[in-house]
Amino acid sequence: MRPIDVRDLTGKALKSYLVHKLKEWERSEAKKMAFAGVDYYKGRQKIDEKQRLGVNDEGRLVALAGLPNTIIKDNKYALLVDQKVNYILSEQPAITCDDNDQYATALADFVDRRFLRTWIKIAKDAMNCAIGWLYLYIEDGRLRYRKIDARYIIPIWEDAEHESLQALIRIRDDKDWNADRQGMTYTRYVEFYTDNGVQIFKYEDADMQFIDARAYMYTGELKPADDESEAQGFTWGKIPFIYFRYNAEEISLLSRVKTLQDNINLILSTFGDQMQEDSRNTILVIRGYDGEDPREVRGEMNRTGVLQLSEDGSVDPLNIEVNAANFQVYLQLLKEKLIENGRGLDMRQERSGNAPNEMNIKSMYADIELDAAGMELEWQASFEHLQYFFQLATYGTSRPDLLADISFKRNMMVNEESAIRMITASTGILSRKTLLEHHPFVDDVDQEEDRLDQEQAQEVADYLSAFPLAPKAVNPTDDHELLAPARRAAGASPEQGE
């Protein structure tokens, strides 16, 4: 069966296809996990739904009022995301091109600090939602970029390996003030992107209404929806969306650690509940109550703190003895497993000990480096795709002969003393530039080389000024003064005048 090419769909067929894709997206696991990833990162987690439950007369679970219902969050998931993002993207990446240094420089100027900041946001989307998205466009004659919310993107892939896009659907909810209702109203729009441009639909009551069709670029200003101007439209030849995956399998980070994060919150909250229980909110065993109605016991105690009993009466709390040490052991195990399954870095190992050697450091960073290496490979492939649009915007045409490489610098703890010793031992074996690249005190290798050259030149100038070499006056007609004296044979006596 030949796969469908959605670029051939038009009119009613396209509308029905878009409605089908939106309904499919609404109930998909990918959407559920993408929204959950962002929520968990921002602190909206399952523990927020926690209730103290008990069994009623009918044997059903019901919420118990009046008992402590502590909600405590220890958001290790957000820490894990930030740790991974800053490990690989906290420093400016290195961009090189063996065939054209000017191209590499121009590309490096494009990937500036502002671009890196956008990349960090996309990296968080990639971890929370499995894929992050960058949209490229032309504004004021220059190539611009924008992060698009990954939760509202439906990619339509050309192949099973998800390497090339056939089309892309973006869902956009616009809000407006409704004076009649005295509240905000939301209108959902569906943007359908292909190689030929974008079509915009309004989605309401399971119906698609066509609004507008646009090219990606125009000779003049962008054509409004109701404008019939004759401005010529252009396309990129490809869909101007760049995907940045967290991993090749498109699995979000949350899917690896969600149950662990939930249990960390639950164990802390449960411990908090038990710490806050007292005579006014716990279960009591009462003997010899003098009141008329035993149901009034709780109200009487909460109101006055006093309870009247007969001579042989007593009040005992019904509780289960809690061993705090067991809580601590279980909590510690959950945190260790979250770091292990999330392939993160246990900072307590880094802080322990004195001056760990290089082998210990590499062992501590092994898991996070494993994840970073896979992510870097995915991002390098996406960066090649980005260069297609950069070349069109810069040169007006695609340049397959030009391809720059990018490498991401790791933000890793190093034993500076050990690193400097190894660099010193390698002097004379490796080039000065290679040694400077690995020196822990050097941030800009080119700048450091310029400083070294200036210092060496100054040292030579200072030496020459301290010990000037006066030129010797030579008479060009005296040939013997231009020649070195003749070498005397061994054992010969010196001649007169020598």
Coordinates of C-alpha atoms in Angstrom, one line a residue:
M1 CA 0.0 0.0 0.0
R2 CA 1.4 3.3 -1.1
P3 CA 1.7 5.8 1.8
I4 CA -0.4 8.9 1.5
D5 CA 1.2 12.2 0.4
V6 CA -0.7 14.9 2.3
R7 CA 0.8 17.5 0.0
D8 CA -1.6 16.3 -2.7
L9 CA -4.7 16.8 -0.5
T10 CA -6.9 19.9 -1.2
G11 CA -10.3 21.2 -0.3
K12 CA -12.6 18.9 1.6
A13 CA -10.1 16.0 1.7
L14 CA -7.5 18.2 3.4
K15 CA -10.0 19.5 5.9
S16 CA -11.2 16.1 6.9
Y17 CA -7.6 14.9 7.2
L18 CA -6.7 17.8 9.5
V19 CA -9.8 17.1 11.7
H20 CA -8.7 13.5 11.9
K21 CA -5.1 14.4 12.9
L22 CA -6.4 16.8 15.6
K23 CA -8.7 14.2 17.1
E24 CA -5.9 11.6 17.0
W25 CA -3.5 14.1 18.6
E26 CA -6.0 14.9 21.4
R27 CA -6.0 11.3 22.7
S28 CA -2.4 10.4 21.9
E29 CA 0.2 9.4 24.5
A30 CA 2.7 11.8 22.9
K31 CA 0.5 14.8 23.7
K32 CA -0.1 13.5 27.2
M33 CA 3.6 13.1 28.0
A34 CA 4.5 16.4 26.4
F35 CA 2.1 18.4 28.5
A36 CA 3.1 16.4 31.6
G37 CA 6.8 17.1 30.9
V38 CA 6.3 20.8 30.9
D39 CA 4.0 20.6 34.0
Y40 CA 6.4 18.5 36.0
Y41 CA 9.3 20.9 35.1
K42 CA 7.2 23.9 36.3
G43 CA 6.2 22.1 39.5
R44 CA 2.6 21.0 38.6
Q45 CA 2.8 17.3 39.6
K46 CA 0.6 14.4 40.5
I47 CA 1.1 15.0 44.2
D48 CA -1.2 18.1 43.9
E49 CA -4.1 15.6 43.6
K50 CA -3.3 13.9 46.9
Q51 CA -6.1 13.3 49.4
R52 CA -6.4 11.4 52.7
L53 CA -8.7 8.5 52.0
G54 CA -10.7 6.1 54.1
V55 CA -13.4 3.5 53.7
N56 CA -17.0 4.5 54.4
D57 CA -19.9 2.4 55.6
E58 CA -20.4 1.0 52.1
G59 CA -16.8 0.0 51.7
R60 CA -15.9 2.8 49.3
L61 CA -12.9 5.1 49.4
V62 CA -13.9 8.6 50.4
A63 CA -11.8 11.7 51.2
L64 CA -11.4 12.2 54.9
A65 CA -11.9 15.8 56.1
G66 CA -10.1 17.2 59.1
L67 CA -6.9 15.2 58.7
P68 CA -3.6 16.8 57.7
N69 CA -3.1 16.6 54.0
T70 CA 0.4 17.7 53.5
I71 CA 1.7 18.3 49.9
I72 CA 5.5 18.5 49.6
K73 CA 7.4 18.6 46.3
D74 CA 11.1 17.9 45.9
N75 CA 11.4 18.6 42.2
K76 CA 14.4 16.5 41.3
Y77 CA 13.1 16.2 37.7
A78 CA 13.5 20.0 37.1
L79 CA 17.0 19.8 38.6
L80 CA 17.8 16.9 36.2
V81 CA 16.6 18.9 33.1
D82 CA 18.6 22.0 34.1
Q83 CA 21.7 19.9 34.9
K84 CA 21.7 18.2 31.5
V85 CA 20.9 21.4 29.5
N86 CA 23.7 23.4 31.2
Y87 CA 26.1 20.5 30.9
I88 CA 26.0 20.7 27.1
L89 CA 24.9 24.2 26.3
S90 CA 26.3 26.5 29.0
E91 CA 29.2 27.5 26.8
Q92 CA 29.4 28.7 23.2
P93 CA 29.8 25.8 20.8
A94 CA 32.8 25.5 18.4
I95 CA 32.0 25.8 14.7
T96 CA 34.6 24.8 12.1
C97 CA 34.6 24.4 8.4
D98 CA 37.8 22.9 6.8
D99 CA 36.9 24.2 3.3
N100 CA 35.9 27.8 4.1
D101 CA 36.9 29.7 7.3
Q102 CA 34.8 32.7 6.3
Y103 CA 31.7 30.5 6.1
A104 CA 32.5 29.1 9.6
T105 CA 32.9 32.7 10.9
A106 CA 29.6 33.8 9.4
L107 CA 27.8 30.8 10.9
A108 CA 29.4 31.4 14.3
D109 CA 28.2 35.0 14.2
F110 CA 24.7 33.7 13.6
V111 CA 24.9 31.3 16.5
D112 CA 25.5 34.0 19.0
R113 CA 24.6 34.3 22.7
R114 CA 21.0 35.2 21.8
F115 CA 20.7 32.1 19.6
L116 CA 22.3 30.0 22.4
R117 CA 19.7 31.3 24.8
T118 CA 16.9 30.1 22.4
W119 CA 18.7 26.8 22.0
I120 CA 18.6 26.3 25.7
K121 CA 14.8 26.8 25.7
I122 CA 14.5 24.3 22.8
A123 CA 16.7 21.8 24.7
K124 CA 14.3 22.0 27.6
D125 CA 11.4 21.4 25.2
A126 CA 13.3 18.4 23.8
M127 CA 13.7 16.8 27.2
N128 CA 10.2 17.6 28.4
C129 CA 8.4 16.8 25.1
A130 CA 10.9 14.5 23.3
I131 CA 11.4 17.0 20.4
G132 CA 12.0 20.8 20.4
W133 CA 11.2 23.0 17.4
L134 CA 12.9 26.0 15.8
Y135 CA 11.1 28.1 13.2
L136 CA 13.1 30.1 10.6
Y137 CA 11.8 33.2 8.7
I138 CA 13.0 36.3 7.0
E139 CA 12.6 39.8 8.6
D140 CA 14.2 43.0 7.4
G141 CA 16.2 41.0 4.9
R142 CA 17.8 38.9 7.6
L143 CA 17.3 35.3 8.8
R144 CA 15.4 35.2 12.0
Y145 CA 14.4 32.4 14.3
R146 CA 11.8 31.6 17.0
K147 CA 11.1 28.7 19.4
I148 CA 7.7 27.1 18.8
D149 CA 5.9 25.4 21.7
A150 CA 6.6 21.7 21.1
R151 CA 3.3 20.7 22.8
Y152 CA 1.3 22.1 19.9
I153 CA 3.2 20.6 17.0
I154 CA 2.1 17.6 15.0
P155 CA 4.9 16.5 12.6
I156 CA 4.0 14.4 9.5
W157 CA 7.1 12.5 8.6
E158 CA 8.2 11.5 5.1
D159 CA 9.9 8.3 6.3
A160 CA 9.7 5.7 9.1
E161 CA 13.0 6.9 10.5
H162 CA 11.6 10.4 11.0
E163 CA 14.4 12.1 9.2
S164 CA 12.5 14.3 6.7
L165 CA 9.2 16.2 7.1
Q166 CA 6.5 15.8 4.6
A167 CA 4.3 18.4 6.3
L168 CA 3.7 19.9 9.8
I169 CA 0.6 21.0 11.7
R170 CA 0.8 23.7 14.3
I171 CA -2.1 24.4 16.6
R172 CA -2.5 27.9 17.8
D173 CA -5.0 29.2 20.4
D174 CA -5.6 33.0 20.2
K175 CA -7.4 34.7 23.0
D176 CA -9.5 37.9 22.9
W177 CA -11.6 39.9 25.4
N178 CA -15.3 39.3 25.1
A179 CA -17.1 42.4 26.4
D180 CA -20.5 40.7 26.4
R181 CA -19.4 37.8 28.5
Q182 CA -16.9 39.8 30.5
G183 CA -14.2 37.2 30.0
M184 CA -11.6 35.9 27.6
T185 CA -12.6 33.8 24.6
Y186 CA -10.3 31.4 22.8
T187 CA -10.2 30.7 19.1
R188 CA -8.2 27.7 17.8
Y189 CA -6.4 28.0 14.5
V190 CA -4.6 25.2 12.6
E191 CA -1.6 26.0 10.5
F192 CA -0.7 23.5 7.8
Y193 CA 2.9 23.8 6.6
T194 CA 4.3 22.1 3.4
D195 CA 7.2 22.8 1.0
N196 CA 4.8 25.2 -0.9
G197 CA 3.8 27.4 2.0
V198 CA 1.3 27.5 4.8
Q199 CA -2.5 27.2 4.9
I200 CA -4.4 28.6 7.9
F201 CA -7.7 27.2 9.1
K202 CA -10.1 28.1 11.9
Y203 CA -11.1 25.0 13.9
E204 CA -14.5 25.2 15.6
D205 CA -17.1 22.6 16.5
A206 CA -15.0 19.8 14.7
D207 CA -15.1 21.9 11.5
M208 CA -12.2 23.4 9.5
Q209 CA -12.8 26.8 7.9
F210 CA -10.2 27.9 5.4
I211 CA -8.8 31.4 6.3
D212 CA -5.7 32.1 4.2
A213 CA -2.8 30.7 2.3
R214 CA 0.6 32.3 2.4
A215 CA 4.1 31.8 1.1
Y216 CA 7.1 31.9 3.4
M217 CA 8.6 35.1 1.9
Y218 CA 7.3 38.0 -0.3
T219 CA 9.1 40.6 -2.4
G220 CA 7.4 43.3 -0.3
E221 CA 5.6 43.3 3.0
L222 CA 3.9 40.1 4.2
K223 CA 0.5 39.8 2.4
P224 CA -2.4 40.2 4.8
A225 CA -5.3 37.7 4.7
D226 CA -7.7 40.0 2.9
D227 CA -5.1 41.6 0.6
E228 CA -5.0 40.7 -3.1
S229 CA -1.7 42.5 -3.8
E230 CA 0.5 41.2 -6.5
A231 CA 3.6 40.8 -4.3
Q232 CA 5.5 37.7 -5.4
G233 CA 5.7 34.9 -2.9
F234 CA 8.7 32.6 -2.4
T235 CA 9.3 29.3 -0.6
W236 CA 12.4 27.8 0.9
G237 CA 12.0 24.5 -1.0
K238 CA 11.7 22.9 2.4
I239 CA 9.5 23.3 5.5
P240 CA 11.3 26.0 7.7
F241 CA 11.1 24.0 10.9
I242 CA 14.2 22.4 12.5
Y243 CA 13.6 19.6 14.9
F244 CA 16.0 19.0 17.8
R245 CA 15.5 15.6 19.4
Y246 CA 16.4 14.6 22.9
N247 CA 17.2 11.1 21.6
A248 CA 16.7 9.0 18.5
E249 CA 13.8 7.1 20.0
E250 CA 11.9 10.4 20.7
I251 CA 11.4 9.4 24.4
S252 CA 11.0 12.2 26.9
L253 CA 13.1 12.4 30.0
L254 CA 10.0 12.4 32.2
S255 CA 8.9 8.9 30.9
R256 CA 12.1 7.5 32.5
V257 CA 11.7 9.0 36.0
K258 CA 8.0 9.9 36.5
T259 CA 7.1 7.2 38.9
L260 CA 10.3 7.9 40.9
Q261 CA 9.5 11.6 41.1
D262 CA 5.9 10.8 42.2
N263 CA 7.1 8.5 45.0
I264 CA 9.6 11.0 46.3
N265 CA 6.9 13.6 46.6
L266 CA 4.5 11.0 48.2
I267 CA 7.0 9.7 50.8
L268 CA 7.8 13.3 51.9
S269 CA 4.1 14.3 52.0
T270 CA 3.1 11.1 53.9
F271 CA 5.9 11.8 56.5
G272 CA 4.6 15.3 56.8
D273 CA 1.1 14.1 57.5
Q274 CA 2.2 11.9 60.3
M275 CA 4.3 14.6 61.8
Q276 CA 1.3 16.9 62.0
E277 CA -1.2 14.6 63.5
D278 CA -2.3 15.4 67.0
S279 CA -5.2 14.8 69.4
R280 CA -7.4 17.2 67.5
N281 CA -7.1 15.5 64.1
T282 CA -6.0 11.9 64.7
I283 CA -8.2 8.8 65.4
L284 CA -8.9 8.4 69.2
V285 CA -9.9 5.4 71.3
I286 CA -12.2 6.8 74.1
R287 CA -13.4 4.9 77.2
G288 CA -15.9 6.2 79.7
Y289 CA -17.1 9.4 77.9
D290 CA -19.7 11.3 80.0
G291 CA -21.2 13.1 77.2
E292 CA -24.6 12.3 75.6
D293 CA -23.5 11.8 72.0
P294 CA -20.1 10.2 71.2
R295 CA -20.1 12.0 67.9
E296 CA -19.6 15.3 69.8
V297 CA -16.2 14.2 71.1
R298 CA -14.2 15.7 68.2
G299 CA -16.1 19.0 68.3
E300 CA -15.7 19.3 72.1
M301 CA -12.0 18.7 71.9
N302 CA -11.4 21.0 69.0
R303 CA -13.4 23.7 70.7
T304 CA -12.2 23.5 74.3
G305 CA -9.3 21.1 74.3
V306 CA -11.0 19.4 77.3
L307 CA -12.9 16.1 77.4
Q308 CA -15.0 14.9 80.4
L309 CA -14.5 11.2 81.3
S310 CA -15.7 8.9 84.0
E311 CA -13.3 7.8 86.7
D312 CA -12.2 4.7 84.8
G313 CA -12.2 6.5 81.4
S314 CA -9.2 7.1 79.1
V315 CA -8.3 8.6 75.8
D316 CA -5.7 6.9 73.6
P317 CA -4.6 8.0 70.0
L318 CA -4.8 5.2 67.5
N319 CA -1.7 5.5 65.4
I320 CA 1.0 3.4 63.8
E321 CA 4.5 3.9 65.0
V322 CA 6.6 5.5 62.3
N323 CA 10.3 4.8 62.0
A324 CA 11.9 8.0 60.6
A325 CA 15.0 6.0 59.7
N326 CA 13.0 3.8 57.3
F327 CA 11.6 6.9 55.6
Q328 CA 15.1 8.3 55.2
V329 CA 16.4 5.0 53.7
Y330 CA 13.5 4.7 51.3
L331 CA 13.7 8.4 50.3
Q332 CA 17.5 8.1 49.6
L333 CA 17.0 5.0 47.5
L334 CA 14.3 6.8 45.4
K335 CA 16.6 9.8 44.8
E336 CA 19.5 7.6 43.8
K337 CA 17.4 5.6 41.3
L338 CA 16.0 8.8 39.8
I339 CA 19.5 10.1 39.1
E340 CA 20.5 6.7 37.8
N341 CA 17.5 6.2 35.5
G342 CA 17.6 9.8 34.4
R343 CA 21.3 9.5 33.6
G344 CA 22.2 12.5 35.7
L345 CA 25.0 13.6 37.9
D346 CA 25.0 13.0 41.7
M347 CA 26.4 16.3 42.9
R348 CA 27.0 14.8 46.4
Q349 CA 29.7 12.6 44.9
E350 CA 31.3 15.6 43.3
R351 CA 31.3 17.5 46.6
S352 CA 32.7 14.6 48.6
G353 CA 36.4 13.9 49.0
N354 CA 39.3 16.1 48.4
A355 CA 40.6 16.8 44.9
P356 CA 39.3 13.7 43.1
N357 CA 41.5 12.4 40.3
E358 CA 40.6 12.4 36.6
M359 CA 39.5 8.8 36.7
N360 CA 37.1 9.5 39.6
I361 CA 35.7 12.6 37.8
K362 CA 35.1 10.6 34.5
S363 CA 33.3 7.9 36.5
M364 CA 31.0 10.5 38.1
Y365 CA 30.2 12.0 34.7
A366 CA 29.8 8.7 32.9
D367 CA 26.0 8.6 32.9
I368 CA 25.3 12.2 32.0
E369 CA 28.0 12.1 29.3
L370 CA 26.3 9.0 27.8
D371 CA 23.1 11.0 27.4
A372 CA 24.9 14.1 26.2
A373 CA 26.8 12.2 23.5
G374 CA 23.5 10.9 22.0
M375 CA 21.8 14.3 22.2
E376 CA 24.9 15.9 20.6
L377 CA 24.7 13.5 17.6
E378 CA 21.0 14.3 17.1
W379 CA 21.7 18.1 17.3
Q380 CA 24.6 17.9 14.9
A381 CA 22.4 16.3 12.3
S382 CA 19.8 19.0 12.9
F383 CA 22.4 21.7 12.6
E384 CA 23.3 20.5 9.1
H385 CA 19.6 20.9 8.2
L386 CA 19.7 24.5 9.6
Q387 CA 22.7 25.3 7.3
Y388 CA 20.5 24.8 4.3
F389 CA 18.3 27.8 5.3
F390 CA 21.3 29.8 6.4
Q391 CA 23.0 29.4 3.0
L392 CA 19.8 30.4 1.2
A393 CA 19.5 33.5 3.3
T394 CA 23.2 34.4 3.0
Y395 CA 24.1 33.4 -0.5
G396 CA 20.7 33.2 -2.2
T397 CA 21.2 29.6 -3.0
S398 CA 22.0 26.3 -1.4
R399 CA 25.8 25.4 -1.2
P400 CA 26.1 21.6 -0.8
D401 CA 29.9 22.1 -1.0
L402 CA 29.9 24.0 2.3
L403 CA 29.2 22.1 5.5
A404 CA 30.4 23.3 8.9
D405 CA 30.8 21.0 11.9
I406 CA 29.7 21.9 15.4
S407 CA 30.9 20.5 18.7
F408 CA 29.4 21.3 22.1
K409 CA 31.7 22.0 25.0
R410 CA 31.0 20.2 28.2
N411 CA 30.6 22.0 31.5
M412 CA 32.5 19.5 33.5
M413 CA 34.4 19.7 36.8
V414 CA 38.2 19.2 36.3
N415 CA 41.1 18.6 38.7
E416 CA 43.0 21.7 37.6
E417 CA 46.2 20.8 39.3
S418 CA 46.3 17.4 37.5
A419 CA 45.3 18.9 34.2
I420 CA 48.1 21.5 34.4
R421 CA 50.7 18.8 35.2
M422 CA 49.7 16.8 32.2
I423 CA 49.8 19.9 30.0
T424 CA 53.3 20.8 31.3
A425 CA 54.5 17.2 30.7
S426 CA 53.2 17.4 27.1
T427 CA 55.1 20.6 26.2
G428 CA 57.3 19.9 23.2
I429 CA 55.1 16.9 22.2
L430 CA 51.9 18.8 21.4
S431 CA 51.4 22.1 19.7
R432 CA 51.0 25.2 21.8
K433 CA 47.5 25.7 20.6
T434 CA 46.4 22.2 21.6
L435 CA 47.8 22.7 25.0
L436 CA 46.1 26.0 25.4
E437 CA 42.7 24.5 24.3
H438 CA 42.9 22.1 27.3
H439 CA 44.3 24.5 29.9
P440 CA 41.6 25.1 32.6
F441 CA 42.5 28.8 32.9
V442 CA 42.1 29.6 29.1
D443 CA 38.7 30.6 27.7
D444 CA 39.7 32.1 24.4
V445 CA 42.6 30.3 22.8
D446 CA 43.2 32.9 20.0
Q447 CA 43.3 35.7 22.5
E448 CA 45.7 33.8 24.8
E449 CA 48.0 33.2 21.8
D450 CA 48.1 36.9 21.0
R451 CA 48.9 37.7 24.6
L452 CA 51.8 35.2 24.6
D453 CA 53.2 36.6 21.3
Q454 CA 53.0 40.1 22.7
E455 CA 54.8 39.1 25.9
Q456 CA 57.5 37.3 24.0
A457 CA 58.1 40.3 21.8
Q458 CA 58.3 42.5 24.8
E459 CA 60.8 40.2 26.5
V460 CA 63.0 40.3 23.4
A461 CA 62.7 44.1 23.2
D462 CA 63.6 44.4 26.9
Y463 CA 66.6 42.2 26.5
L464 CA 68.0 44.1 23.5
S465 CA 67.6 47.4 25.3
A466 CA 69.5 46.0 28.3
F467 CA 72.3 44.4 26.2
P468 CA 72.6 46.4 23.0
L469 CA 74.7 44.8 20.3
A470 CA 76.7 47.7 18.7
P471 CA 77.4 47.1 15.1
K472 CA 81.2 46.7 14.2
A473 CA 82.6 49.0 11.5
V474 CA 84.0 47.0 8.6
N475 CA 86.2 48.2 5.8
P476 CA 85.0 46.3 2.7
T477 CA 88.5 46.7 1.1
D478 CA 90.2 44.7 3.9
D479 CA 89.4 41.2 2.8
H480 CA 91.2 39.6 5.7
E481 CA 88.8 41.2 8.2
L482 CA 85.9 39.5 6.5
L483 CA 87.3 36.1 6.9
A484 CA 87.7 34.0 10.0
P485 CA 91.4 33.4 11.1
A486 CA 93.0 30.2 9.6
R487 CA 92.7 27.1 11.8
R488 CA 96.1 26.1 13.3
A489 CA 97.2 22.4 13.1
A490 CA 97.3 20.5 16.3
G491 CA 100.7 20.9 18.0
A492 CA 101.9 23.8 15.9
S493 CA 103.4 26.8 17.6
P494 CA 101.6 30.1 17.4
E495 CA 102.9 32.5 14.8
Q496 CA 104.0 36.0 15.7
G497 CA 101.2 38.3 15.9
E498 CA 98.7 35.7 16.9

